[in-house]
Amino acid sequence: LNRSLHAGSCGRTEAWTYDPKVPSSLQPTMYSGVSGYDRGHQIPSADRQIDQYNRQTYYFTNMTPQLGSLNQKGWSTLEGQVRGWSDQFDTLYVVTGADIVGSYRTASDNKGNRITIPVGYFKALLGYKKSGTLGITSSTGGYTAIGFYYEHEAYNGGYMAKSMTIDELEQKTGFDFFPALETRISAANAARVESTKDSWWK
């Protein structure tokens, strides 16, 4: 997450459209909302406050059908906190995704095509602070990390209740989030970063 991209002032462009780099036949059509669901951004609009980049957050490839009771509450709170954390790091890497494994729910997009409803949403965060002044960064080559997983249901509680280590998130989702980390800081330090829920995150 680059603070220079979310420090602008363009606001929401509401420029809902197809991603020009992906065939439209492979994208859900979501000019308007899907019945019962918000158009949930994966990269939040507020993360891209320069007009040309904000427009990209409204591509249909960045949308999933997401319950408003999650999207506008607990998930939105986490997104805002991530932006706040990003201001404290030299670099904050953010991996966001929708979990569709085991999903049995679908909804119709604006063209009547069936699209899968995710069963959950996740974020994996890896922060770098060269000075080593945040949490465990002083002993891990400057890095600390945390994961979050939200079941796709109404939630308006605290984001730390949904937090876990990167190892736990990898086990839950099946993804290897930061495979190059050990080449930067050694396998032992990378293992510590990914197995520790640093108390700094709060």
CSV table of C-alpha atoms in Angstrom, one decimal:
chain,number,residue,atom,x,y,z
A,1,LEU,CA,0.0,0.0,0.0
A,2,ASN,CA,1.6,3.2,-1.2
A,3,ARG,CA,0.7,6.2,0.9
A,4,SER,CA,1.3,8.5,-2.2
A,5,LEU,CA,-1.7,6.8,-3.8
A,6,HIS,CA,-4.2,7.2,-0.9
A,7,ALA,CA,-3.1,10.7,0.1
A,8,GLY,CA,-4.8,12.4,-2.8
A,9,SER,CA,-8.2,14.0,-2.8
A,10,CYS,CA,-10.2,12.8,-5.8
A,11,GLY,CA,-12.8,11.0,-3.8
A,12,ARG,CA,-14.9,8.2,-5.3
A,13,THR,CA,-15.1,8.3,-9.1
A,14,GLU,CA,-18.0,5.7,-9.2
A,15,ALA,CA,-16.6,4.7,-12.7
A,16,TRP,CA,-18.0,1.2,-12.7
A,17,THR,CA,-16.9,-0.6,-15.9
A,18,TYR,CA,-15.1,-3.6,-17.4
A,19,ASP,CA,-11.3,-4.1,-16.9
A,20,PRO,CA,-9.8,-3.3,-20.3
A,21,LYS,CA,-7.1,-5.9,-19.8
A,22,VAL,CA,-9.5,-8.9,-19.3
A,23,PRO,CA,-12.1,-10.1,-21.8
A,24,SER,CA,-15.5,-8.8,-20.7
A,25,SER,CA,-17.0,-12.3,-21.1
A,26,LEU,CA,-14.8,-13.4,-18.1
A,27,GLN,CA,-16.0,-10.5,-15.8
A,28,PRO,CA,-19.2,-10.1,-13.9
A,29,THR,CA,-21.4,-7.2,-15.1
A,30,MET,CA,-22.0,-5.1,-12.1
A,31,TYR,CA,-23.0,-1.6,-13.2
A,32,SER,CA,-25.6,-1.8,-10.5
A,33,GLY,CA,-25.6,-3.9,-7.4
A,34,VAL,CA,-26.4,-7.6,-7.3
A,35,SER,CA,-29.6,-8.4,-5.4
A,36,GLY,CA,-28.9,-8.6,-1.7
A,37,TYR,CA,-25.2,-7.7,-2.0
A,38,ASP,CA,-22.9,-4.6,-2.3
A,39,ARG,CA,-20.3,-4.4,-5.0
A,40,GLY,CA,-17.5,-5.1,-2.6
A,41,HIS,CA,-14.1,-3.6,-3.6
A,42,GLN,CA,-11.0,-5.7,-3.2
A,43,ILE,CA,-8.7,-2.7,-3.5
A,44,PRO,CA,-10.7,-0.1,-1.6
A,45,SER,CA,-11.6,3.1,-3.5
A,46,ALA,CA,-10.1,5.1,-0.6
A,47,ASP,CA,-6.7,3.4,-1.2
A,48,ARG,CA,-6.4,5.2,-4.6
A,49,GLN,CA,-7.1,8.9,-4.3
A,50,ILE,CA,-5.5,9.9,-7.6
A,51,ASP,CA,-8.2,10.0,-10.3
A,52,GLN,CA,-6.7,7.6,-12.8
A,53,TYR,CA,-5.9,5.0,-10.2
A,54,ASN,CA,-9.2,5.4,-8.4
A,55,ARG,CA,-11.0,4.6,-11.6
A,56,GLN,CA,-9.2,1.3,-11.7
A,57,THR,CA,-10.7,0.3,-8.4
A,58,TYR,CA,-14.2,0.3,-10.1
A,59,TYR,CA,-13.3,-2.3,-12.6
A,60,PHE,CA,-15.5,-5.3,-12.4
A,61,THR,CA,-12.4,-7.5,-11.9
A,62,ASN,CA,-12.1,-5.7,-8.5
A,63,MET,CA,-15.7,-6.5,-7.4
A,64,THR,CA,-17.3,-9.3,-5.5
A,65,PRO,CA,-20.9,-9.6,-4.3
A,66,GLN,CA,-20.4,-8.8,-0.6
A,67,LEU,CA,-23.0,-8.4,2.2
A,68,GLY,CA,-23.5,-4.8,3.1
A,69,SER,CA,-23.5,-5.8,6.8
A,70,LEU,CA,-19.9,-6.8,6.3
A,71,ASN,CA,-18.7,-4.5,3.6
A,72,GLN,CA,-19.9,-1.3,5.2
A,73,LYS,CA,-19.0,-2.3,8.8
A,74,GLY,CA,-16.4,-4.7,10.0
A,75,TRP,CA,-14.5,-5.0,6.7
A,76,SER,CA,-14.6,-1.3,6.1
A,77,THR,CA,-13.1,-0.7,9.5
A,78,LEU,CA,-10.2,-3.0,8.8
A,79,GLU,CA,-9.6,-1.3,5.5
A,80,GLY,CA,-9.3,2.1,7.2
A,81,GLN,CA,-7.0,0.7,9.9
A,82,VAL,CA,-4.7,-0.8,7.2
A,83,ARG,CA,-4.4,2.7,5.7
A,84,GLY,CA,-3.4,4.0,9.1
A,85,TRP,CA,-0.8,1.3,9.6
A,86,SER,CA,0.6,2.0,6.2
A,87,ASP,CA,1.6,5.5,7.3
A,88,GLN,CA,3.9,4.0,9.9
A,89,PHE,CA,5.9,1.7,7.7
A,90,ASP,CA,8.4,2.4,5.0
A,91,THR,CA,6.5,-0.2,2.9
A,92,LEU,CA,3.3,-2.1,3.7
A,93,TYR,CA,2.5,-5.0,1.4
A,94,VAL,CA,-1.2,-5.9,1.4
A,95,VAL,CA,-2.6,-9.1,-0.2
A,96,THR,CA,-6.5,-9.1,-0.3
A,97,GLY,CA,-8.6,-11.9,-1.6
A,98,ALA,CA,-12.0,-13.6,-1.6
A,99,ASP,CA,-12.3,-17.2,-0.6
A,100,ILE,CA,-14.7,-19.2,-2.8
A,101,VAL,CA,-13.6,-22.7,-1.8
A,102,GLY,CA,-16.7,-24.7,-0.8
A,103,SER,CA,-19.1,-21.9,-1.8
A,104,TYR,CA,-22.6,-23.1,-2.8
A,105,ARG,CA,-24.2,-19.7,-3.2
A,106,THR,CA,-24.5,-17.8,-6.4
A,107,ALA,CA,-26.3,-14.6,-7.6
A,108,SER,CA,-27.2,-13.1,-10.9
A,109,ASP,CA,-25.2,-10.2,-12.3
A,110,ASN,CA,-26.7,-7.4,-14.4
A,111,LYS,CA,-26.8,-9.7,-17.5
A,112,GLY,CA,-28.3,-12.6,-15.7
A,113,ASN,CA,-25.1,-14.6,-15.5
A,114,ARG,CA,-24.5,-16.6,-12.3
A,115,ILE,CA,-21.6,-15.5,-10.2
A,116,THR,CA,-20.1,-17.2,-7.1
A,117,ILE,CA,-20.7,-15.7,-3.6
A,118,PRO,CA,-17.4,-15.9,-1.6
A,119,VAL,CA,-17.5,-17.7,1.7
A,120,GLY,CA,-14.9,-15.3,3.2
A,121,TYR,CA,-12.4,-12.5,2.7
A,122,PHE,CA,-8.8,-12.2,3.8
A,123,LYS,CA,-5.9,-9.8,4.1
A,124,ALA,CA,-2.2,-10.7,4.6
A,125,LEU,CA,-0.1,-7.7,5.6
A,126,LEU,CA,3.7,-7.6,5.6
A,127,GLY,CA,5.3,-4.4,7.0
A,128,TYR,CA,8.9,-3.2,6.5
A,129,LYS,CA,10.5,-0.6,8.8
A,130,LYS,CA,14.2,-0.1,8.1
A,131,SER,CA,14.8,1.5,11.5
A,132,GLY,CA,13.4,-1.6,13.3
A,133,THR,CA,11.3,0.5,15.6
A,134,LEU,CA,8.0,-1.3,15.2
A,135,GLY,CA,7.3,-4.5,17.1
A,136,ILE,CA,9.6,-7.4,16.2
A,137,THR,CA,11.2,-5.5,13.3
A,138,SER,CA,14.3,-4.8,15.3
A,139,SER,CA,15.2,-8.5,15.3
A,140,THR,CA,13.8,-9.8,12.0
A,141,GLY,CA,15.5,-7.6,9.4
A,142,GLY,CA,12.8,-4.9,9.6
A,143,TYR,CA,9.7,-7.1,8.9
A,144,THR,CA,6.5,-7.9,10.8
A,145,ALA,CA,3.3,-9.5,9.5
A,146,ILE,CA,-0.3,-10.3,10.4
A,147,GLY,CA,-3.3,-12.0,8.7
A,148,PHE,CA,-7.1,-11.4,8.9
A,149,TYR,CA,-9.9,-13.7,7.8
A,150,TYR,CA,-13.6,-12.7,7.8
A,151,GLU,CA,-16.4,-15.2,7.2
A,152,HIS,CA,-18.9,-13.8,4.7
A,153,GLU,CA,-21.5,-12.8,7.3
A,154,ALA,CA,-22.7,-9.7,9.2
A,155,TYR,CA,-19.9,-8.5,11.4
A,156,ASN,CA,-19.3,-5.2,13.2
A,157,GLY,CA,-16.8,-6.1,15.8
A,158,GLY,CA,-13.2,-5.4,16.3
A,159,TYR,CA,-10.7,-6.3,13.6
A,160,MET,CA,-8.2,-7.9,16.0
A,161,ALA,CA,-10.8,-10.6,16.8
A,162,LYS,CA,-10.3,-11.8,13.2
A,163,SER,CA,-6.5,-11.6,13.2
A,164,MET,CA,-4.1,-14.5,13.0
A,165,THR,CA,-0.5,-15.3,12.0
A,166,ILE,CA,0.4,-15.5,8.3
A,167,ASP,CA,1.1,-19.3,8.9
A,168,GLU,CA,-2.5,-19.7,10.1
A,169,LEU,CA,-3.9,-17.7,7.2
A,170,GLU,CA,-1.9,-19.8,4.8
A,171,GLN,CA,-3.2,-23.0,6.3
A,172,LYS,CA,-6.8,-21.6,6.1
A,173,THR,CA,-6.6,-20.4,2.5
A,174,GLY,CA,-4.0,-22.6,0.9
A,175,PHE,CA,-1.9,-19.7,-0.3
A,176,ASP,CA,1.8,-19.0,0.2
A,177,PHE,CA,1.7,-15.2,0.7
A,178,PHE,CA,5.3,-14.0,0.9
A,179,PRO,CA,7.5,-16.7,-0.7
A,180,ALA,CA,10.4,-14.3,-1.4
A,181,LEU,CA,10.7,-13.2,2.2
A,182,GLU,CA,13.3,-15.8,3.3
A,183,THR,CA,15.7,-14.7,0.5
A,184,ARG,CA,15.7,-11.2,2.0
A,185,ILE,CA,16.0,-11.9,5.7
A,186,SER,CA,16.9,-15.7,6.1
A,187,ALA,CA,14.6,-18.7,6.5
A,188,ALA,CA,14.8,-18.5,10.2
A,189,ASN,CA,13.7,-14.8,10.4
A,190,ALA,CA,11.0,-15.3,7.7
A,191,ALA,CA,9.6,-18.2,9.7
A,192,ARG,CA,9.5,-16.1,12.8
A,193,VAL,CA,7.7,-13.2,11.0
A,194,GLU,CA,5.1,-15.6,9.6
A,195,SER,CA,4.5,-17.5,12.8
A,196,THR,CA,4.2,-14.4,15.1
A,197,LYS,CA,1.2,-12.3,15.7
A,198,ASP,CA,3.2,-9.3,16.8
A,199,SER,CA,1.6,-7.4,19.6
A,200,TRP,CA,2.4,-4.1,17.8
A,201,TRP,CA,-0.7,-4.6,15.5
A,202,LYS,CA,-3.6,-3.3,17.5
